[in-house]
PDB file of C-alpha atoms in Angstrom:
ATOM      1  CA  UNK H 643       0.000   0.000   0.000  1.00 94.00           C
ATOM      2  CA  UNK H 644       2.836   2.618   0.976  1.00 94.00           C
ATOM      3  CA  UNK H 645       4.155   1.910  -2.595  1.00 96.00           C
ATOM      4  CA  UNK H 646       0.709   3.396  -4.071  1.00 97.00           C
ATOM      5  CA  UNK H 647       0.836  -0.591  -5.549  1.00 98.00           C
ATOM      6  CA  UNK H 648      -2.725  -0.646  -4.851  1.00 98.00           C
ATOM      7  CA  UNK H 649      -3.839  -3.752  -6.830  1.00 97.00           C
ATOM      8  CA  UNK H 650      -1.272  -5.714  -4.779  1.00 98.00           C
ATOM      9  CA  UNK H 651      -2.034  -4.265  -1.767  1.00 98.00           C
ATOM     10  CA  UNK H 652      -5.835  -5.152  -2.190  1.00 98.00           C
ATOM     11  CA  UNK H 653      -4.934  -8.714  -3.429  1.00 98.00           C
ATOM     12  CA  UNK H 654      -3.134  -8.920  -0.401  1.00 97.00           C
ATOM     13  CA  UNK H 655      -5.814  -8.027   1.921  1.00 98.00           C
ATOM     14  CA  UNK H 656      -7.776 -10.322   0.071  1.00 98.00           C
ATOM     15  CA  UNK H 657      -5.927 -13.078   0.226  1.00 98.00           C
ATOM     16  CA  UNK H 658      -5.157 -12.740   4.366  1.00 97.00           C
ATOM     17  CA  UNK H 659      -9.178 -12.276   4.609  1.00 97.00           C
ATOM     18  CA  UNK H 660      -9.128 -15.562   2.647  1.00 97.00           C
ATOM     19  CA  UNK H 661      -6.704 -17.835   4.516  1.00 98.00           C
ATOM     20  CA  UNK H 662      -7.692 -16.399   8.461  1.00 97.00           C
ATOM     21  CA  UNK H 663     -11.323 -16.123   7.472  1.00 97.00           C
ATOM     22  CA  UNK H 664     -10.963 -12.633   8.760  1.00 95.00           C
ATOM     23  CA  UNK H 665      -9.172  -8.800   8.090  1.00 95.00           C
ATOM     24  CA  UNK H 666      -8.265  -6.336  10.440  1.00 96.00           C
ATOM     25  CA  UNK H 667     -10.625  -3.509  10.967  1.00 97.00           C
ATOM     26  CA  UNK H 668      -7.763  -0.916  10.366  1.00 97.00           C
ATOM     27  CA  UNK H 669      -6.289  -3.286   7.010  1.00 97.00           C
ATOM     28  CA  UNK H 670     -10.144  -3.476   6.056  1.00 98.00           C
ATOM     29  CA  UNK H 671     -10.112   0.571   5.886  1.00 98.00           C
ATOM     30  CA  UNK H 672      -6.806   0.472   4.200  1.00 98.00           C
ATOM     31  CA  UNK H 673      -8.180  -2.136   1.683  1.00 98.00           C
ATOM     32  CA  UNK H 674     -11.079   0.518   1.136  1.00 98.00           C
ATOM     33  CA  UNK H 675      -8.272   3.131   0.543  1.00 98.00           C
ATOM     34  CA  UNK H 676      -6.819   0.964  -1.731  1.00 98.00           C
ATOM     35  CA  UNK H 677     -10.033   0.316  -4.356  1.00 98.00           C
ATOM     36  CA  UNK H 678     -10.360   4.463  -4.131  1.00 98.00           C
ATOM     37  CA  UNK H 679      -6.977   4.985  -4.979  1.00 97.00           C
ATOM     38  CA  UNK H 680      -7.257   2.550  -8.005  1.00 97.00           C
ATOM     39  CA  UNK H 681     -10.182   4.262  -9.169  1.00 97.00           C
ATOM     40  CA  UNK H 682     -12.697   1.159  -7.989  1.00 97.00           C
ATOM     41  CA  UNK H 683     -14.854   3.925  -5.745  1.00 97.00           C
ATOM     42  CA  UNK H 684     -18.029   1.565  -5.914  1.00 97.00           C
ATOM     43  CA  UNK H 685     -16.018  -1.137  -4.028  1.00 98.00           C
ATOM     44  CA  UNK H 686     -14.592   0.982  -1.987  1.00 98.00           C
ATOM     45  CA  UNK H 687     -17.544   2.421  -0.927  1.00 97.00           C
ATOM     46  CA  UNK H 688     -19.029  -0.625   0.171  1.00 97.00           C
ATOM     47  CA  UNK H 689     -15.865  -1.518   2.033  1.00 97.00           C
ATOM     48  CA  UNK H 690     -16.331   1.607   3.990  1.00 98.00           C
ATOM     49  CA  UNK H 691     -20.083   0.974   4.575  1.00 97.00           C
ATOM     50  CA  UNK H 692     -19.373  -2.302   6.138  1.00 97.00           C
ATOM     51  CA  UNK H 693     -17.085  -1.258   8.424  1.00 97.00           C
ATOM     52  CA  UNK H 694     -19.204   1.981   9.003  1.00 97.00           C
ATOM     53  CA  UNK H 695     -22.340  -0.244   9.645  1.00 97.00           C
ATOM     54  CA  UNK H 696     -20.605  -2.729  11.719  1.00 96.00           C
ATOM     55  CA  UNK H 697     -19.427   0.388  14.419  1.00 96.00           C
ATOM     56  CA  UNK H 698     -19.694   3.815  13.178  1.00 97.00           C
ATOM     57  CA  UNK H 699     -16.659   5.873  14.251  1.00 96.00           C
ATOM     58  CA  UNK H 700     -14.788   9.174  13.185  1.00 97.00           C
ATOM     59  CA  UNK H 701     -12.797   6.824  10.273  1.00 97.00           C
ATOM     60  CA  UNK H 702     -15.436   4.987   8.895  1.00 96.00           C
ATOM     61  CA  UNK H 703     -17.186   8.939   8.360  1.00 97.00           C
ATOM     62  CA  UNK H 704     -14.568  10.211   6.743  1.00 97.00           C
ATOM     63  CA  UNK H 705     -13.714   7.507   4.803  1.00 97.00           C
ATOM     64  CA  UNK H 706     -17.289   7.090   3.383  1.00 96.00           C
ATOM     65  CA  UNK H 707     -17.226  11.039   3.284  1.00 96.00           C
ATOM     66  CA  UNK H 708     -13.938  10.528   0.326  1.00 95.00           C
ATOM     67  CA  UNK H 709     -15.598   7.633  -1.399  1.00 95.00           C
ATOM     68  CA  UNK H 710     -18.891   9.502  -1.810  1.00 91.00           C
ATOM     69  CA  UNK H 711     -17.100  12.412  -3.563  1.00 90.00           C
TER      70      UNK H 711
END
């Protein structure tokens, strides 16, 4: 993620979600990041949603707040 490779990043998330059966709350939000920054806002969105539905806090707003731009 720090090397803006956001494809791999989210592949990466994606594949520790896969094997553990569960992400991070704070890689979840960085996963989000990642589909924004790669121009995927719809998935992002709903990344941000979930987390945001699951327990609302002041990064889940202003994450949603940047995808809904």
């Amino acid at each position: 993620y720090n090397r803006r490779d956001y494809g791999r990043a989210i592949a990466y998330f994606n594949e520790l979600e896969r094997v553990t059966g569960v992400v991070r709350r704070d890689l979840a939000l960085l996963r989000g990041y990642a589909y924004l920054n790669s121009g995927q806002k719809a998935q992002a969105r709903a990344e941000f949603q979930k987390l945001h539905n699951q327990m609302a806090t002041q990064a889940s707003r202003r994450a949603l707040s940047e995808a809904l731009r």
